[in-house]
Amino acid sequence: MPRIRKKTSKRGTTHQRQKLKHKVTEGRKKAKKVARKEQAAGKTHKKSKKDPGIPNNFPYKDQILAEVAESRREAAEEKQRRKDEKRAALTGVDVKDIEDSRKDTMDVDNDENENDGQGFDGIMSLRSALSAPPPKKSVEPVTSEPVIPVIAGPNTLREVLQKADVLLHVVDARDPAAGISEALFKEATGKDILLLVNKIDTVPRESLEQWLSHLRLAYNTLPFRVAEAFLSSKPNPPPTLKTSKKKISPKLDDALGSDVVWEQLSKLKAKKSGEELVVALTGVTNSGKSAVINSLARADVFPIYDLNSAATVKGPYTTTSASEIVLEFPDKMGMKIRLIDTPGLEYVRTDDEDVQDDEKEKARAKDILLRSRGRVDRLKDPLFAITHVVSRADTQDLMLAYSLPAFSKGDPTSFLAGMARVSGLIKKRGVLDHAGAARIVLRDWSIGKFARYTMPPGTSAPSSSADDERILATLKRRKELRKAEDVKLVRLQPGEAERREVLLDDIWGADEENSEEADDEDAGDEEASGDEDGDEDEEDQGSESDKDEEDVVEEEEEEVPELLPPPKRKRTVSFAAMPAGGKRQRSGKSRRS
C-alpha cells in the first residue's frame, strides 16, 4: 500500500513569528512618530471619552433615565414652540391656531398612513383647507383648589401639650412599641390619646393584626397608610409610548384608614365645647407626621421626608418647628379642626458614669436605626449599628435574604464576613472589608429594601372590626412578601417603649440657628489662625460626635490620597579598570570571620 503522508501542522515557523512581531513593532513606532509630529504642529485632537453610562446595580437608574427622557421631550417641545412663535410673527396668526392646525395635520397624516397609500382627489383636495386657522375656541376658566394657609405653631413641646385637646401619636408599624414614649403620655394626662400605626403597607398582614390586638389593650389604636402622593419615593418606570404623552399624577385621596380617623375625631369633637378641636401630632423623627396631615387634608401642605432630597439638599429636610393648619370636618357641618405638626421627639441624655459604654452604644444605635434619618450607610463607624441589627434579627431570615452561609446567632463578625465574601468585598492579602459589607446592609435599611417587621410579646387572639378587615385585605402576607425580588423580609425582636424623659422646654429651631452661627465663627477663626487651631477643632468634633443624628455623614468625605512609596535607587555600574588580581577591592575594613 502506498504510504500516506502525515498532515502538516498549520503552526508557523519561528522566523515567521519574529517577522510579524517585527512588523507590529515598526508600525507602533511609526504611529508614535506621527503622533509626536502632530503634537508639535498643534494638530492633535483629544479623543472624547466614551460615556460609561449608568451601572445596572445603581438603585435609581430607572428614575434617572426617566428624567433624561423627560428633559429631552421638554427640549423638543421648546424647540417646536420657538418655531411656532417665529412662524406666528411672520404670518400674523395666533400661536394656538398654528399648534391646533399642526395637530390636525398630524392626525390626518396618521389616518392616511393606515390606508394603502392611494387616495382620491376628493380627499387630497381637502389638504389645502387645513392651512386656514380654525375658529377660536372659548376657554373656560379653571377653578383651582383653595390654598390651605400654614400658621406658625408654639415654640416648645410643653406649649403644644397645653394647647392641644387630643394627642395623635404616630408610630411606625415595623416596630410600634419603640415609638411609644411613656414620659410623653404621662405629661398628657387628662387628654384624649389616639395611637396611629402608620406605614402599615411595609409589614405583613399577620404582624399588623397581632400588634393592633396588643396595643388596643392599653390605647385607642388606629391603622393608617398615607396617600400615594406622600409615600416614600420609588424609582419611576421608564417612559413608554403610552405613558410619555400623558403624565399620571399620584392620588391625594387614597389614604387607608383616613375615614376611621375622621370618625374618631368627630366623636371627640362632639364631647368638647368650643369652635374647633385642637389635635397635636407627635412621634419620633421620620414616623410620618407631616404625611399624615397631608393625607387628611388631601393636599400637599407640609414638605415630607425624601431620601433623595436628603442626599442633595443642604440643611434640615425634616420638620424643625411646629406649624398649624385649620381644616373642616368632611361631614361639612361647619365644625373645624386645628392640626399641629411637631418635630420629632428628643429625649434627655444620660451622662451617668455608672452606665456602661456598651449600653450607651446600644441606645445610640437604636435611636439612629429607629429614625433612619439621612444616609445611615455613611456612618463613620457602621459596625456598632450592624451589631444592634444582628442581635435583634432572626438568623435564618438574614441567611435567606442575603444568601449567606450558616453563622452563629448574634455574631456580627461572622455575618459581616459572609456578607463580604458574597459581595466580593475582599481587600489586598485576602482581608475582608467588614465596613463595606455593613454599609450595604445599612443602605438597604435606609431605602426600605431591608423590610423588617416585629411581633408583639405574648400571644393574643386577633380581633378586628369591619373597617380593619377592609384595610387588612389590601396588605400582603409573609409568604407573598418573601417572594418579592426587591424586598428582603427579616423578622426582628420587638423594641421596648421609651422610658427616657422628653425635652419639653427646648425651643425648636434655636439649635439650628446656633449651629449656623457657630459654623460661621469657626470658619472665620480658621481663616485667621490657620493650622494653629487644629487641635481645638479636633476636640470640638469629638464632642459633637456624641450626638446620634449628627453621626450620619450627609456628604461623602474627601478621600485622603495615599502616600506614595519612596523611589527606588537605581543601581549604578562602575566601568573603572579592574586591578591586576582580577578582583575589585572593597572600601573600608574587611569583614572578619
C-alpha positions as CSV (number, residue, x, y, z in Angstrom):
1,M,0.0,0.0,0.0
2,P,1.2,3.5,-0.7
3,R,2.5,5.4,2.3
4,I,0.0,8.1,3.4
5,R,1.8,11.4,4.3
6,K,1.1,12.8,7.7
7,K,-0.8,16.1,7.6
8,T,1.4,19.1,8.1
9,S,0.8,21.4,11.0
10,K,-0.5,24.9,10.4
11,R,1.7,26.2,13.1
12,G,4.1,28.9,11.7
13,T,7.8,28.8,12.0
14,T,9.8,30.8,14.4
15,H,11.1,33.0,11.6
16,Q,7.5,33.9,10.6
17,R,6.5,34.8,14.2
18,Q,9.5,37.0,14.6
19,K,8.8,38.7,11.3
20,L,5.3,39.5,12.3
21,K,6.4,40.7,15.7
22,H,9.0,43.0,14.0
23,K,6.3,44.4,11.7
24,V,4.0,45.2,14.6
25,T,6.8,46.9,16.5
26,E,7.7,49.0,13.4
27,G,4.1,50.0,12.9
28,R,3.8,51.2,16.5
29,K,7.0,53.2,16.3
30,K,5.7,54.8,13.1
31,A,2.4,55.7,14.7
32,K,4.1,57.2,17.8
33,K,6.4,59.3,15.5
34,V,3.4,60.6,13.5
35,A,1.7,61.5,16.8
36,R,4.7,63.4,18.1
37,K,4.9,65.4,14.9
38,E,1.2,66.3,15.0
39,Q,1.5,67.3,18.7
40,A,4.5,69.6,17.8
41,A,2.4,71.1,15.0
42,G,-0.6,71.6,17.2
43,K,-2.8,69.3,15.1
44,T,-3.7,66.8,17.9
45,H,-7.3,66.1,18.6
46,K,-8.2,64.8,22.0
47,K,-10.3,61.7,21.9
48,S,-13.7,62.3,23.6
49,K,-14.1,59.8,26.4
50,K,-17.0,57.5,25.9
51,D,-19.7,57.9,28.4
52,P,-19.7,54.7,30.6
53,G,-23.4,55.1,31.3
54,I,-25.2,54.2,34.5
55,P,-24.4,51.0,36.2
56,N,-27.1,48.3,36.3
57,N,-26.8,47.9,40.0
58,F,-27.4,51.6,40.7
59,P,-30.6,51.8,42.7
60,Y,-32.1,54.9,40.9
61,K,-31.1,54.0,37.3
62,D,-34.7,53.9,36.0
63,Q,-35.5,57.2,37.7
64,I,-32.5,58.9,36.1
65,L,-33.3,57.5,32.6
66,A,-36.9,58.7,33.0
67,E,-35.7,62.2,33.9
68,V,-33.3,62.3,30.9
69,A,-36.2,61.2,28.6
70,E,-38.4,63.9,30.1
71,S,-35.8,66.6,29.7
72,R,-35.3,65.6,26.0
73,R,-39.0,65.7,25.4
74,E,-39.2,69.2,27.0
75,A,-36.3,70.4,24.9
76,A,-38.1,69.2,21.7
77,E,-41.3,70.9,22.8
78,E,-39.4,74.1,23.5
79,K,-37.8,73.9,20.1
80,Q,-41.1,73.4,18.4
81,R,-42.7,76.3,20.4
82,R,-40.0,78.7,19.2
83,K,-40.6,77.6,15.6
84,D,-44.4,78.3,16.1
85,E,-43.7,81.7,17.6
86,K,-41.4,82.6,14.7
87,R,-44.0,81.5,12.2
88,A,-46.7,83.4,14.0
89,A,-44.6,86.5,14.0
90,L,-44.2,86.3,10.2
91,T,-47.8,85.3,9.3
92,G,-49.6,87.3,12.0
93,V,-51.6,84.2,13.1
94,D,-52.1,83.2,16.7
95,V,-49.7,80.6,18.1
96,K,-52.5,78.4,19.4
97,D,-54.1,78.3,16.0
98,I,-50.8,77.1,14.5
99,E,-50.5,74.4,17.1
100,D,-54.0,73.2,16.5
101,S,-53.5,73.1,12.8
102,R,-50.3,71.1,13.2
103,K,-52.1,68.6,15.4
104,D,-54.9,68.2,12.9
105,T,-52.4,67.7,10.1
106,M,-50.6,65.0,12.2
107,D,-53.9,63.3,12.8
108,V,-54.8,63.3,9.1
109,D,-51.4,62.0,8.2
110,N,-51.8,59.2,10.6
111,D,-55.2,58.3,9.1
112,E,-53.7,58.3,5.6
113,N,-50.8,56.1,6.6
114,E,-53.3,53.5,7.9
115,N,-54.6,53.1,4.3
116,D,-52.8,51.5,1.3
117,G,-51.2,54.8,0.4
118,Q,-53.6,55.7,-2.5
119,G,-56.1,58.4,-2.0
120,F,-58.6,60.0,-4.3
121,D,-59.0,63.6,-5.4
122,G,-61.8,64.4,-3.0
123,I,-59.6,63.8,0.0
124,M,-56.5,65.2,-1.5
125,S,-58.2,68.5,-2.3
126,L,-59.1,69.0,1.4
127,R,-55.4,69.3,2.4
128,S,-55.3,73.0,1.3
129,A,-58.2,73.8,3.7
130,L,-56.1,72.7,6.7
131,S,-53.8,75.6,6.4
132,A,-56.6,78.1,7.3
133,P,-56.7,78.8,11.0
134,P,-59.6,77.2,12.8
135,P,-62.1,79.3,14.7
136,K,-61.0,80.2,18.3
137,K,-62.5,78.1,21.0
138,S,-63.9,79.5,24.1
139,V,-61.6,78.6,27.0
140,E,-63.4,78.0,30.3
141,P,-61.6,79.3,33.4
142,V,-60.1,76.5,35.5
143,T,-61.0,76.8,39.1
144,S,-58.1,75.8,41.3
145,E,-58.5,74.5,44.8
146,P,-58.0,77.0,47.6
147,V,-54.6,77.0,49.2
148,I,-54.5,76.0,52.9
149,P,-52.7,78.6,54.9
150,V,-49.9,77.4,57.3
151,I,-49.6,79.2,60.6
152,A,-46.6,79.2,62.9
153,G,-47.2,77.0,65.9
154,P,-45.9,77.0,69.5
155,N,-42.2,77.1,70.3
156,T,-41.9,74.2,72.7
157,L,-43.5,70.8,73.2
158,R,-44.9,71.9,76.6
159,E,-46.9,74.7,74.9
160,V,-48.2,72.2,72.3
161,L,-49.5,69.9,75.0
162,Q,-51.1,72.7,76.9
163,K,-52.9,73.9,73.7
164,A,-54.0,70.6,72.4
165,D,-57.2,68.8,73.1
166,V,-56.3,65.5,71.5
167,L,-52.8,63.9,71.2
168,L,-52.4,61.9,68.0
169,H,-49.2,59.9,68.5
170,V,-47.8,58.4,65.3
171,V,-45.7,55.2,65.4
172,D,-44.0,53.1,62.8
173,A,-45.8,49.8,62.1
174,R,-42.5,48.0,61.7
175,D,-41.7,48.5,65.4
176,P,-44.7,50.2,67.1
177,A,-43.5,49.7,70.7
178,A,-40.2,51.5,70.1
179,G,-42.0,54.7,69.1
180,I,-44.2,54.9,72.3
181,S,-43.0,57.4,74.9
182,E,-44.3,56.8,78.4
183,A,-43.0,60.1,79.7
184,L,-44.9,62.0,76.9
185,F,-48.2,60.2,77.8
186,K,-47.6,60.9,81.4
187,E,-47.4,64.7,80.6
188,A,-50.6,64.4,78.5
189,T,-52.6,63.1,81.4
190,G,-56.2,64.2,81.1
191,K,-56.2,64.5,77.3
192,D,-57.5,62.0,74.8
193,I,-54.7,60.0,73.2
194,L,-55.0,58.3,69.8
195,L,-52.3,55.9,68.7
196,L,-51.9,55.9,64.9
197,V,-49.9,53.0,63.5
198,N,-48.5,54.4,60.2
199,K,-46.7,52.7,57.3
200,I,-48.8,49.6,57.5
201,D,-48.0,48.8,53.8
202,T,-44.4,47.9,54.8
203,V,-45.3,45.0,57.2
204,P,-47.0,41.6,56.7
205,R,-50.7,41.3,57.5
206,E,-50.1,38.8,60.4
207,S,-47.8,41.3,62.1
208,L,-50.3,44.2,61.9
209,E,-53.2,42.0,63.2
210,Q,-51.2,41.0,66.3
211,W,-50.0,44.5,67.0
212,L,-53.4,46.0,66.8
213,S,-54.8,43.5,69.2
214,H,-51.9,44.0,71.6
215,L,-51.9,47.8,71.5
216,R,-55.7,48.1,71.9
217,L,-55.4,46.6,75.4
218,A,-53.9,50.0,76.6
219,Y,-54.5,52.6,73.8
220,N,-57.1,53.6,71.2
221,T,-55.2,52.3,68.2
222,L,-55.9,53.0,64.5
223,P,-54.1,51.7,61.4
224,F,-53.1,54.1,58.7
225,R,-51.4,54.4,55.4
226,V,-50.7,57.8,53.8
227,A,-51.9,58.7,50.3
228,E,-49.9,57.6,47.3
229,A,-48.6,61.1,46.6
230,F,-46.9,61.2,50.0
231,L,-45.3,57.7,50.1
232,S,-41.6,57.3,50.1
233,S,-40.2,58.0,46.6
234,K,-39.5,55.0,44.4
235,P,-37.7,54.8,41.0
236,N,-40.2,55.8,38.3
237,P,-40.7,53.3,35.4
238,P,-39.0,54.2,32.1
239,P,-41.4,56.2,29.8
240,T,-43.2,54.3,27.1
241,L,-45.1,55.4,24.1
242,K,-48.4,55.2,26.1
243,T,-47.2,57.0,29.3
244,S,-44.9,59.6,27.7
245,K,-47.8,61.6,26.2
246,K,-49.9,61.8,29.4
247,K,-48.3,62.2,32.8
248,I,-50.2,60.3,35.5
249,S,-50.2,62.3,38.8
250,P,-50.3,60.4,42.1
251,K,-53.5,60.3,44.0
252,L,-54.2,62.5,47.1
253,D,-57.3,60.9,48.4
254,D,-56.5,57.2,48.6
255,A,-55.2,57.1,52.2
256,L,-56.1,53.9,54.1
257,G,-57.7,54.5,57.4
258,S,-58.5,58.2,56.9
259,D,-62.3,57.6,57.3
260,V,-61.8,55.9,60.6
261,V,-59.5,58.7,61.8
262,W,-62.1,61.4,60.9
263,E,-64.8,59.3,62.6
264,Q,-62.9,59.1,65.8
265,L,-62.0,62.9,65.7
266,S,-65.7,63.7,65.1
267,K,-66.7,61.7,68.2
268,L,-64.1,63.6,70.3
269,K,-65.3,67.0,68.9
270,A,-68.8,66.2,70.0
271,K,-67.6,65.8,73.6
272,K,-65.6,69.1,73.5
273,S,-67.1,72.5,73.8
274,G,-65.6,75.2,71.6
275,E,-65.3,76.4,68.0
276,E,-62.6,74.0,67.0
277,L,-60.8,70.8,68.0
278,V,-57.0,71.1,68.5
279,V,-55.1,68.0,67.6
280,A,-51.3,67.7,68.1
281,L,-49.4,65.1,66.1
282,T,-46.3,63.8,67.9
283,G,-43.8,61.0,67.3
284,V,-40.2,60.3,66.7
285,T,-38.4,61.6,63.6
286,N,-39.4,60.1,60.3
287,S,-42.6,58.4,61.6
288,G,-44.7,60.2,59.0
289,K,-46.5,63.0,60.9
290,S,-46.4,65.5,58.1
291,A,-47.5,62.9,55.5
292,V,-50.5,62.0,57.8
293,I,-51.6,65.7,57.9
294,N,-51.2,66.0,54.1
295,S,-53.3,62.8,53.6
296,L,-56.1,64.1,56.0
297,A,-56.1,67.5,54.2
298,R,-55.8,65.8,50.8
299,A,-53.3,68.5,49.7
300,D,-49.5,69.0,49.7
301,V,-49.3,71.3,52.7
302,F,-46.1,70.3,54.5
303,P,-42.9,69.0,52.9
304,I,-42.2,65.4,53.7
305,Y,-39.0,63.5,54.2
306,D,-37.4,62.0,51.0
307,L,-34.2,60.1,50.9
308,N,-33.2,61.5,47.5
309,S,-33.6,65.1,48.7
310,A,-31.8,64.2,52.0
311,A,-28.7,63.3,50.0
312,T,-28.7,66.5,48.0
313,V,-30.4,69.3,49.9
314,K,-28.2,71.2,52.4
315,G,-29.8,72.0,55.7
316,P,-32.7,70.4,57.5
317,Y,-35.0,68.2,55.5
318,T,-37.4,67.2,58.3
319,T,-39.8,69.2,60.4
320,T,-37.8,71.6,62.6
321,S,-40.6,73.8,64.1
322,A,-44.3,73.5,64.9
323,S,-46.8,74.5,62.3
324,E,-50.6,74.6,62.3
325,I,-53.4,74.3,59.7
326,V,-57.2,74.6,60.1
327,L,-59.5,72.2,58.3
328,E,-63.2,71.5,58.2
329,F,-64.6,68.1,59.0
330,P,-65.6,66.0,55.9
331,D,-69.2,66.0,57.0
332,K,-69.5,69.7,56.1
333,M,-71.2,70.6,59.4
334,G,-69.2,73.7,59.8
335,M,-67.0,72.2,62.6
336,K,-63.3,73.0,62.3
337,I,-60.2,71.2,63.4
338,R,-56.7,72.6,64.1
339,L,-53.8,70.2,63.3
340,I,-50.4,70.9,64.8
341,D,-47.4,69.3,63.2
342,T,-44.4,69.0,65.6
343,P,-40.8,68.0,65.1
344,G,-39.5,64.6,66.2
345,L,-39.3,63.8,69.9
346,E,-36.0,64.4,71.6
347,Y,-35.0,62.7,74.9
348,V,-32.8,63.8,77.8
349,R,-29.3,62.4,77.5
350,T,-28.0,60.4,80.4
351,D,-24.4,61.3,81.4
352,D,-24.1,58.9,84.3
353,E,-20.8,57.3,84.8
354,D,-22.4,54.1,86.1
355,V,-23.9,53.4,82.7
356,Q,-21.6,51.2,80.7
357,D,-20.3,52.0,77.3
358,D,-22.0,49.0,75.7
359,E,-25.4,50.2,76.9
360,K,-24.7,53.8,75.6
361,E,-23.7,52.4,72.2
362,K,-26.7,50.2,72.1
363,A,-29.1,53.1,72.8
364,R,-27.3,55.2,70.2
365,A,-27.7,52.5,67.6
366,K,-31.3,52.1,68.5
367,D,-32.0,55.8,68.0
368,I,-30.2,56.0,64.7
369,L,-31.9,53.0,63.2
370,L,-35.3,53.9,64.5
371,R,-35.2,57.4,63.0
372,S,-33.3,56.3,59.8
373,R,-32.7,60.0,59.1
374,G,-30.4,60.7,56.2
375,R,-27.8,58.4,54.7
376,V,-27.3,55.9,57.5
377,D,-24.9,53.9,55.4
378,R,-22.4,56.8,55.6
379,L,-21.7,56.5,59.3
380,K,-18.1,56.9,60.2
381,D,-18.2,53.6,62.1
382,P,-21.1,51.4,60.9
383,L,-20.1,48.3,62.8
384,F,-21.9,49.3,66.1
385,A,-25.2,49.7,64.2
386,I,-24.8,46.3,62.5
387,T,-24.1,44.7,65.9
388,H,-27.5,46.0,67.0
389,V,-29.3,44.7,63.9
390,V,-27.7,41.3,64.1
391,S,-28.6,41.0,67.8
392,R,-32.3,41.6,67.1
393,A,-32.7,39.9,63.7
394,D,-33.6,36.3,63.0
395,T,-30.6,34.4,61.8
396,Q,-32.4,32.3,59.2
397,D,-34.1,35.4,57.7
398,L,-30.7,37.1,57.3
399,M,-29.3,34.0,55.7
400,L,-32.2,33.7,53.2
401,A,-32.2,37.5,52.5
402,Y,-28.6,37.8,51.5
403,S,-27.8,34.1,50.5
404,L,-25.3,33.7,53.3
405,P,-23.8,30.5,54.7
406,A,-24.7,29.5,58.2
407,F,-23.3,31.6,61.0
408,S,-23.8,31.6,64.8
409,K,-26.7,33.5,66.2
410,G,-26.0,37.1,67.2
411,D,-22.4,37.1,65.9
412,P,-21.9,40.2,63.8
413,T,-18.3,39.3,62.8
414,S,-19.3,36.0,61.1
415,F,-22.3,37.8,59.5
416,L,-20.1,40.6,58.0
417,A,-17.5,38.0,56.9
418,G,-20.2,36.2,54.9
419,M,-21.6,39.4,53.5
420,A,-18.1,40.5,52.4
421,R,-17.4,37.2,50.6
422,V,-20.8,37.1,48.9
423,S,-20.4,40.8,47.8
424,G,-16.8,40.3,46.7
425,L,-15.5,42.9,49.2
426,I,-12.0,41.5,49.7
427,K,-9.0,43.7,50.1
428,K,-5.4,43.0,49.5
429,R,-3.9,39.9,51.1
430,G,-7.4,38.4,51.5
431,V,-8.6,40.9,54.2
432,L,-12.4,41.1,54.3
433,D,-14.0,44.5,54.1
434,H,-16.4,44.4,57.1
435,A,-17.2,48.1,56.9
436,G,-18.2,47.9,53.3
437,A,-20.4,44.9,54.0
438,A,-22.0,46.8,56.9
439,R,-22.7,49.8,54.6
440,I,-24.5,47.5,52.2
441,V,-26.9,46.4,54.9
442,L,-27.5,49.9,56.2
443,R,-28.2,51.2,52.7
444,D,-30.9,48.6,52.3
445,W,-32.2,49.6,55.7
446,S,-32.5,53.3,54.8
447,I,-34.1,52.8,51.3
448,G,-36.6,50.2,52.6
449,K,-35.2,47.2,50.8
450,F,-34.4,45.7,54.3
451,A,-38.1,45.0,55.1
452,R,-38.3,44.3,58.8
453,Y,-41.2,43.5,61.0
454,T,-41.8,42.6,64.6
455,M,-44.3,40.5,66.5
456,P,-45.7,41.6,69.9
457,P,-44.6,39.8,73.0
458,G,-47.0,37.1,74.1
459,T,-49.9,35.7,72.1
460,S,-53.3,37.4,71.8
461,A,-56.2,36.4,69.6
462,P,-56.5,38.9,66.8
463,S,-59.8,40.8,66.9
464,S,-60.6,43.2,64.1
465,S,-63.7,45.2,63.1
466,A,-65.2,45.6,59.6
467,D,-63.0,48.7,59.0
468,D,-59.9,46.8,60.0
469,E,-60.8,43.9,57.7
470,R,-61.2,46.2,54.8
471,I,-57.7,47.7,55.4
472,L,-56.1,44.3,56.1
473,A,-57.4,42.9,52.9
474,T,-55.1,45.3,50.9
475,L,-52.0,44.0,52.7
476,K,-49.8,41.1,51.7
477,R,-49.0,38.1,53.8
478,R,-45.5,36.9,54.8
479,K,-45.3,34.3,52.0
480,E,-46.2,36.9,49.4
481,L,-43.6,39.4,50.7
482,R,-40.9,36.7,50.7
483,K,-41.4,36.0,47.0
484,A,-40.8,39.7,46.1
485,E,-37.5,40.2,44.4
486,D,-36.8,43.7,45.6
487,V,-37.6,43.0,49.3
488,K,-35.6,41.3,52.0
489,L,-38.0,40.3,54.7
490,V,-36.4,39.9,58.1
491,R,-38.1,39.5,61.5
492,L,-36.7,41.5,64.4
493,Q,-37.3,41.2,68.1
494,P,-39.8,43.9,69.3
495,G,-38.4,47.0,70.9
496,E,-39.4,48.4,74.2
497,A,-41.3,51.6,75.0
498,E,-39.1,54.6,75.6
499,R,-38.7,55.4,79.3
500,R,-36.4,58.4,79.0
501,E,-37.6,61.9,79.8
502,V,-38.7,64.0,76.9
503,L,-37.3,67.5,76.3
504,L,-40.4,69.7,76.9
505,D,-38.9,73.2,77.3
506,D,-36.3,73.3,74.5
507,I,-37.2,75.9,71.8
508,W,-37.5,74.4,68.4
509,G,-35.3,75.8,65.7
510,A,-32.9,77.5,68.2
511,D,-30.3,74.8,67.8
512,E,-30.0,75.2,64.1
513,E,-29.5,79.0,64.3
514,N,-26.8,78.5,67.0
515,S,-25.2,75.8,64.9
516,E,-25.1,78.1,61.8
517,E,-23.6,80.9,63.8
518,A,-21.1,78.6,65.3
519,D,-20.1,77.3,61.9
520,D,-19.6,80.9,60.6
521,E,-17.5,81.7,63.7
522,D,-15.4,78.6,63.2
523,A,-14.9,79.4,59.6
524,G,-13.6,82.9,60.5
525,D,-11.3,81.5,63.2
526,E,-9.9,79.0,60.8
527,E,-9.1,81.7,58.2
528,A,-7.5,83.9,60.8
529,S,-5.5,81.3,62.8
530,G,-4.6,78.9,60.0
531,D,-3.4,75.5,61.2
532,E,-2.7,76.5,64.8
533,D,-6.3,75.7,66.0
534,G,-6.2,72.2,64.5
535,D,-6.2,70.5,67.9
536,E,-9.1,72.6,69.1
537,D,-11.2,71.7,66.1
538,E,-10.5,68.0,66.7
539,E,-11.8,68.4,70.3
540,D,-14.9,70.1,69.0
541,Q,-15.5,67.3,66.6
542,G,-15.0,64.8,69.3
543,S,-17.6,66.5,71.5
544,E,-20.1,66.7,68.6
545,S,-19.7,63.1,67.7
546,D,-21.7,62.1,70.8
547,K,-24.9,63.2,69.2
548,D,-26.9,60.5,67.4
549,E,-28.2,62.2,64.3
550,E,-25.0,64.2,63.7
551,D,-23.1,61.0,63.3
552,V,-24.8,60.3,60.0
553,V,-22.5,61.9,57.4
554,E,-24.7,63.8,54.9
555,E,-22.0,64.2,52.3
556,E,-19.2,62.0,51.3
557,E,-15.9,62.8,53.0
558,E,-13.0,63.7,50.8
559,E,-10.7,60.8,50.2
560,V,-7.2,61.4,51.5
561,P,-4.6,60.5,48.9
562,E,-2.3,57.7,49.9
563,L,1.3,58.5,50.3
564,L,3.5,57.2,47.5
565,P,6.4,54.8,48.4
566,P,9.9,56.3,48.3
567,P,11.6,56.0,44.9
568,K,13.9,53.0,44.5
569,R,17.6,53.8,44.0
570,K,19.0,52.9,40.6
571,R,21.9,50.5,40.7
572,T,25.0,52.2,39.3
573,V,27.5,50.3,37.2
574,S,31.2,51.3,37.5
575,F,33.4,51.0,34.5
576,A,36.6,51.5,36.4
577,A,39.6,49.4,35.4
578,M,39.9,46.1,37.3
579,P,43.1,45.5,39.4
580,A,45.7,43.1,38.3
581,G,44.4,40.4,40.6
582,G,41.0,40.3,38.8
583,K,39.1,41.2,42.0
584,R,37.7,44.6,43.0
585,Q,39.0,46.0,46.2
586,R,36.3,46.9,48.9
587,S,36.4,50.2,50.7
588,G,36.6,50.2,54.4
589,K,37.5,47.5,56.8
590,S,37.4,43.9,55.7
591,R,34.9,41.5,57.2
592,R,36.4,39.3,59.8
593,S,35.5,35.7,60.1
